[in-house]
mmCIF file of C-alpha atoms in Angstrom:
data_model
loop_
_atom_site.group_PDB
_atom_site.id
_atom_site.type_symbol
_atom_site.label_atom_id
_atom_site.label_comp_id
_atom_site.label_asym_id
_atom_site.label_seq_id
_atom_site.Cartn_x
_atom_site.Cartn_y
_atom_site.Cartn_z
ATOM 1 C CA MET A 1 -70.284 -52.620 49.732
ATOM 2 C CA ILE A 2 -66.664 -52.579 51.212
ATOM 3 C CA ASP A 3 -66.362 -55.625 51.351
ATOM 4 C CA ASP A 4 -67.604 -56.907 48.134
ATOM 5 C CA LEU A 5 -64.567 -53.822 47.052
ATOM 6 C CA LEU A 6 -61.685 -55.816 49.959
ATOM 7 C CA LEU A 7 -62.795 -59.084 48.242
ATOM 8 C CA ALA A 8 -62.337 -57.952 45.164
ATOM 9 C CA LYS A 9 -59.051 -56.394 45.705
ATOM 10 C CA ILE A 10 -57.865 -59.710 47.490
ATOM 11 C CA LEU A 11 -58.985 -61.569 44.009
ATOM 12 C CA GLU A 12 -57.159 -58.969 42.396
ATOM 13 C CA GLN A 13 -53.584 -60.070 44.095
ATOM 14 C CA LEU A 14 -54.430 -63.389 44.416
ATOM 15 C CA SER A 15 -54.874 -63.501 40.657
ATOM 16 C CA ASP A 16 -51.006 -61.495 40.215
ATOM 17 C CA GLN A 17 -49.896 -63.510 42.751
ATOM 18 C CA ARG A 18 -51.085 -67.161 41.100
ATOM 19 C CA LYS A 19 -49.724 -65.661 37.299
ATOM 20 C CA ASP A 20 -46.360 -64.360 39.393
ATOM 21 C CA ALA A 21 -45.851 -68.221 40.363
ATOM 22 C CA LYS A 22 -47.276 -69.637 36.990
ATOM 23 C CA GLN A 23 -44.203 -67.463 35.456
ATOM 24 C CA ALA A 24 -42.102 -68.760 37.569
ATOM 25 C CA LYS A 25 -42.120 -72.254 36.640
ATOM 26 C CA MET A 26 -42.985 -71.756 33.360
ATOM 27 C CA GLN A 27 -39.734 -69.257 33.374
ATOM 28 C CA ARG A 28 -36.859 -70.359 31.169
ATOM 29 C CA ARG A 29 -32.980 -69.548 31.274
ATOM 30 C CA ASP A 30 -30.420 -69.678 28.989
ATOM 31 C CA GLU A 31 -27.605 -72.691 29.931
ATOM 32 C CA VAL A 32 -24.378 -73.173 27.914
ATOM 33 C CA VAL A 33 -22.342 -76.177 27.246
ATOM 34 C CA ASP A 34 -18.980 -75.733 27.524
ATOM 35 C CA LEU A 35 -16.590 -78.731 26.054
ATOM 36 C CA ASN A 36 -13.519 -78.169 25.918
ATOM 37 C CA GLY A 37 -10.427 -80.714 24.938
ATOM 38 C CA LEU A 38 -12.744 -83.729 23.704
ATOM 39 C CA GLU A 39 -11.035 -86.099 21.138
ATOM 40 C CA ILE A 40 -12.389 -88.073 18.976
ATOM 41 C CA GLN A 41 -10.684 -90.541 16.463
ATOM 42 C CA ARG A 42 -11.619 -91.665 12.967
ATOM 43 C CA ALA A 43 -9.577 -93.272 9.881
ATOM 44 C CA GLY A 44 -10.439 -92.114 6.771
ATOM 45 C CA ASP A 45 -8.278 -92.681 2.894
ATOM 46 C CA ASN A 46 -8.712 -91.750 -0.801
ATOM 47 C CA ASN A 47 -12.886 -93.678 -1.030
ATOM 48 C CA ARG A 48 -13.525 -92.623 2.074
ATOM 49 C CA PRO A 49 -13.373 -89.065 4.164
ATOM 50 C CA ALA A 50 -13.109 -89.563 8.576
ATOM 51 C CA VAL A 51 -16.229 -88.136 9.702
ATOM 52 C CA PHE A 52 -17.174 -87.071 12.604
ATOM 53 C CA TYR A 53 -20.350 -86.236 14.417
ATOM 54 C CA ILE A 54 -21.355 -83.003 16.622
ATOM 55 C CA SER A 55 -23.705 -83.325 18.883
ATOM 56 C CA THR A 56 -25.992 -78.772 19.103
ATOM 57 C CA SER A 57 -28.864 -78.609 20.982
ATOM 58 C CA LYS A 58 -31.998 -77.839 18.733
ATOM 59 C CA ASP A 59 -32.642 -75.466 20.750
ATOM 60 C CA LEU A 60 -29.153 -73.136 20.011
ATOM 61 C CA ARG A 61 -29.262 -69.433 20.982
ATOM 62 C CA TYR A 62 -26.288 -68.668 19.497
ATOM 63 C CA TYR A 63 -22.296 -70.032 19.163
ATOM 64 C CA HIS A 64 -19.203 -68.421 22.048
ATOM 65 C CA ARG A 65 -16.783 -71.417 20.122
ATOM 66 C CA PHE A 66 -15.901 -73.790 17.917
ATOM 67 C CA GLU A 67 -12.370 -74.644 17.080
ATOM 68 C CA PHE A 68 -10.870 -77.768 16.711
ATOM 69 C CA LYS A 69 -7.568 -78.915 16.549
ATOM 70 C CA LEU A 70 -6.397 -81.888 13.808
ATOM 71 C CA SER A 71 -3.889 -84.599 14.909
ATOM 72 C CA ILE A 72 -3.146 -85.822 12.210
ATOM 73 C CA GLN A 73 -1.133 -90.007 11.900
ATOM 74 C CA PRO A 74 -0.623 -92.619 8.725
ATOM 75 C CA TYR A 75 -3.095 -95.277 9.404
ATOM 76 C CA GLN A 76 -1.444 -97.620 11.450
ATOM 77 C CA HIS A 77 -4.260 -100.241 12.578
ATOM 78 C CA ILE A 78 -5.939 -103.656 10.122
ATOM 79 C CA GLY A 79 -8.123 -105.435 11.817
ATOM 80 C CA GLU A 80 -7.451 -105.143 15.397
ATOM 81 C CA LYS A 81 -3.840 -105.777 14.953
ATOM 82 C CA GLU A 82 -2.273 -102.416 14.880
ATOM 83 C CA GLN A 83 0.358 -102.264 12.734
ATOM 84 C CA PRO A 84 4.215 -100.750 13.159
ATOM 85 C CA ASN A 85 4.849 -97.978 11.491
ATOM 86 C CA ASN A 86 8.688 -98.217 10.366
ATOM 87 C CA GLY A 87 8.538 -94.485 8.583
ATOM 88 C CA ASP A 88 7.586 -94.974 5.438
ATOM 89 C CA ALA A 89 4.377 -93.722 5.001
ATOM 90 C CA PRO A 90 3.541 -92.094 2.807
ATOM 91 C CA THR A 91 2.766 -87.668 2.470
ATOM 92 C CA LEU A 92 -0.274 -86.672 3.273
ATOM 93 C CA ALA A 93 -1.323 -84.313 0.305
ATOM 94 C CA ASN A 94 -4.623 -82.831 -0.761
ATOM 95 C CA VAL A 95 -6.336 -82.204 2.832
ATOM 96 C CA LYS A 96 -10.120 -81.055 2.778
ATOM 97 C CA VAL A 97 -12.421 -80.204 5.956
ATOM 98 C CA LEU A 98 -16.114 -80.476 5.205
ATOM 99 C CA ILE A 99 -18.870 -78.838 7.975
ATOM 100 C CA ASP A 100 -22.552 -80.082 6.252
ATOM 101 C CA GLY A 101 -20.887 -80.305 2.963
ATOM 102 C CA ILE A 102 -19.328 -76.835 2.783
ATOM 103 C CA ASP A 103 -16.169 -76.888 2.250
ATOM 104 C CA ILE A 104 -14.089 -74.072 4.848
ATOM 105 C CA THR A 105 -10.788 -75.638 4.051
ATOM 106 C CA ALA A 106 -10.074 -72.032 2.124
ATOM 107 C CA ALA A 107 -11.195 -70.396 4.898
ATOM 108 C CA LEU A 108 -9.627 -72.092 7.542
ATOM 109 C CA SER A 109 -6.049 -72.037 5.358
ATOM 110 C CA ALA A 110 -6.398 -68.622 6.011
ATOM 111 C CA GLN A 111 -6.620 -67.968 9.562
ATOM 112 C CA TYR A 112 -2.657 -69.127 9.180
ATOM 113 C CA GLY A 113 -1.571 -67.135 6.372
ATOM 114 C CA GLY A 114 -2.381 -69.397 3.889
ATOM 115 C CA ASP A 115 0.075 -72.107 5.881
ATOM 116 C CA TRP A 116 -1.994 -75.743 5.288
ATOM 117 C CA ILE A 117 -1.399 -79.435 6.577
ATOM 118 C CA ASP A 118 0.446 -80.799 4.524
ATOM 119 C CA SER A 119 1.869 -83.580 6.078
ATOM 120 C CA TRP A 120 1.483 -85.725 9.165
ATOM 121 C CA GLY A 121 1.337 -83.647 13.206
ATOM 122 C CA LEU A 122 -0.559 -81.486 14.941
ATOM 123 C CA TYR A 123 -2.166 -78.965 13.350
ATOM 124 C CA PRO A 124 -2.535 -75.902 13.165
ATOM 125 C CA GLU A 125 1.348 -75.729 14.074
ATOM 126 C CA GLY A 126 3.470 -73.369 15.722
ATOM 127 C CA ASN A 127 1.146 -72.834 18.827
ATOM 128 C CA SER A 128 0.247 -75.371 20.823
ATOM 129 C CA MET A 129 -2.666 -73.349 22.111
ATOM 130 C CA ALA A 130 -3.595 -72.408 18.341
ATOM 131 C CA MET A 131 -6.917 -73.505 16.664
ATOM 132 C CA TYR A 132 -8.582 -73.994 13.796
ATOM 133 C CA ASP A 133 -12.147 -71.719 14.432
ATOM 134 C CA VAL A 134 -14.939 -72.514 12.444
ATOM 135 C CA LEU A 135 -16.583 -68.991 13.281
ATOM 136 C CA LEU A 136 -13.544 -66.724 11.493
ATOM 137 C CA ALA A 137 -14.500 -69.351 8.752
ATOM 138 C CA TYR A 138 -18.080 -68.454 8.914
ATOM 139 C CA GLU A 139 -17.549 -65.037 7.881
ATOM 140 C CA ASN A 140 -15.630 -65.458 4.760
ATOM 141 C CA LEU A 141 -18.905 -67.735 3.886
ATOM 142 C CA ALA A 142 -21.460 -67.213 1.500
ATOM 143 C CA PRO A 143 -24.888 -66.866 3.043
ATOM 144 C CA TRP A 144 -26.467 -69.378 2.432
ATOM 145 C CA GLN A 145 -23.342 -71.348 3.530
ATOM 146 C CA GLN A 146 -23.439 -70.007 6.597
ATOM 147 C CA GLY A 147 -26.737 -70.864 7.319
ATOM 148 C CA VAL A 148 -26.567 -74.204 7.084
ATOM 149 C CA LEU A 149 -22.983 -73.931 8.737
ATOM 150 C CA LEU A 150 -24.672 -71.980 12.314
ATOM 151 C CA LYS A 151 -27.867 -74.676 12.080
ATOM 152 C CA PRO A 152 -28.559 -76.261 15.287
ATOM 153 C CA GLY A 153 -28.825 -79.955 15.640
ATOM 154 C CA PHE A 154 -26.305 -83.180 14.124
ATOM 155 C CA LYS A 155 -22.698 -80.777 12.322
ATOM 156 C CA LYS A 156 -21.074 -83.837 10.294
ATOM 157 C CA VAL A 157 -17.387 -82.677 9.940
ATOM 158 C CA GLU A 158 -15.635 -84.914 7.238
ATOM 159 C CA ILE A 159 -11.956 -85.032 6.609
ATOM 160 C CA PHE A 160 -10.618 -85.661 3.447
ATOM 161 C CA ALA A 161 -7.116 -86.707 2.286
ATOM 162 C CA ASP A 162 -4.890 -88.581 -0.518
ATOM 163 C CA GLY A 163 -3.569 -91.954 1.251
ATOM 164 C CA LEU A 164 -4.788 -93.830 4.178
ATOM 165 C CA PHE A 165 -4.216 -91.382 7.498
ATOM 166 C CA ASP A 166 -6.060 -92.098 11.043
ATOM 167 C CA VAL A 167 -7.332 -88.591 12.498
ATOM 168 C CA THR A 168 -7.954 -87.400 15.806
ATOM 169 C CA MET A 169 -10.434 -84.058 16.338
ATOM 170 C CA ILE A 170 -9.448 -82.045 19.044
ATOM 171 C CA LEU A 171 -13.155 -79.778 19.550
ATOM 172 C CA TYR A 172 -12.722 -76.814 21.765
ATOM 173 C CA LEU A 173 -17.449 -76.186 21.398
ATOM 174 C CA LYS A 174 -18.874 -73.690 23.131
ATOM 175 C CA TYR A 175 -22.867 -72.247 22.603
ATOM 176 C CA SER A 176 -26.113 -71.517 24.819
ATOM 177 C CA HIS A 177 -29.376 -72.519 24.424
ATOM 178 C CA GLY A 178 -32.520 -72.880 25.893
ATOM 179 C CA GLY A 179 -33.138 -74.126 29.547
ATOM 180 C CA ILE A 180 -35.045 -76.807 30.460
#
């Protein structure tokens, strides 16, 4: 009888140890992706926006940071030859930013007192550390737009403007996702 109780106790402890070992192997921990200063360059014109694709993990938990700067310059590339910019490039106008089809231009502009991109240069202007904050823009959107903006997977960012232009997006993206 004592042997049966002792054997049952040992088997119970062994079973508990196996469960703990299995759980330790299967346990998932959040991991953080932190991309700061990633530069992506594209060109656009009146008929075609400059399009950027930003990848986030399918098991995205939440964003820590989603910010960017834009460096917009006159278009200087035709084929493989670089064309000199002699200073008579037309002025930039009607710049819009869309993420997954959601126009966030007004929300981004509001972050800097209504100042918006109106010529060639680095934006937002003024402070070299300033960036457009997508998560802050999120607060000014309708609930259905918020859902689209924060969904995981590929993000399609489109920059529209009048004229022919080169744009470099300087990205700061930080998010948590389920680990392996």
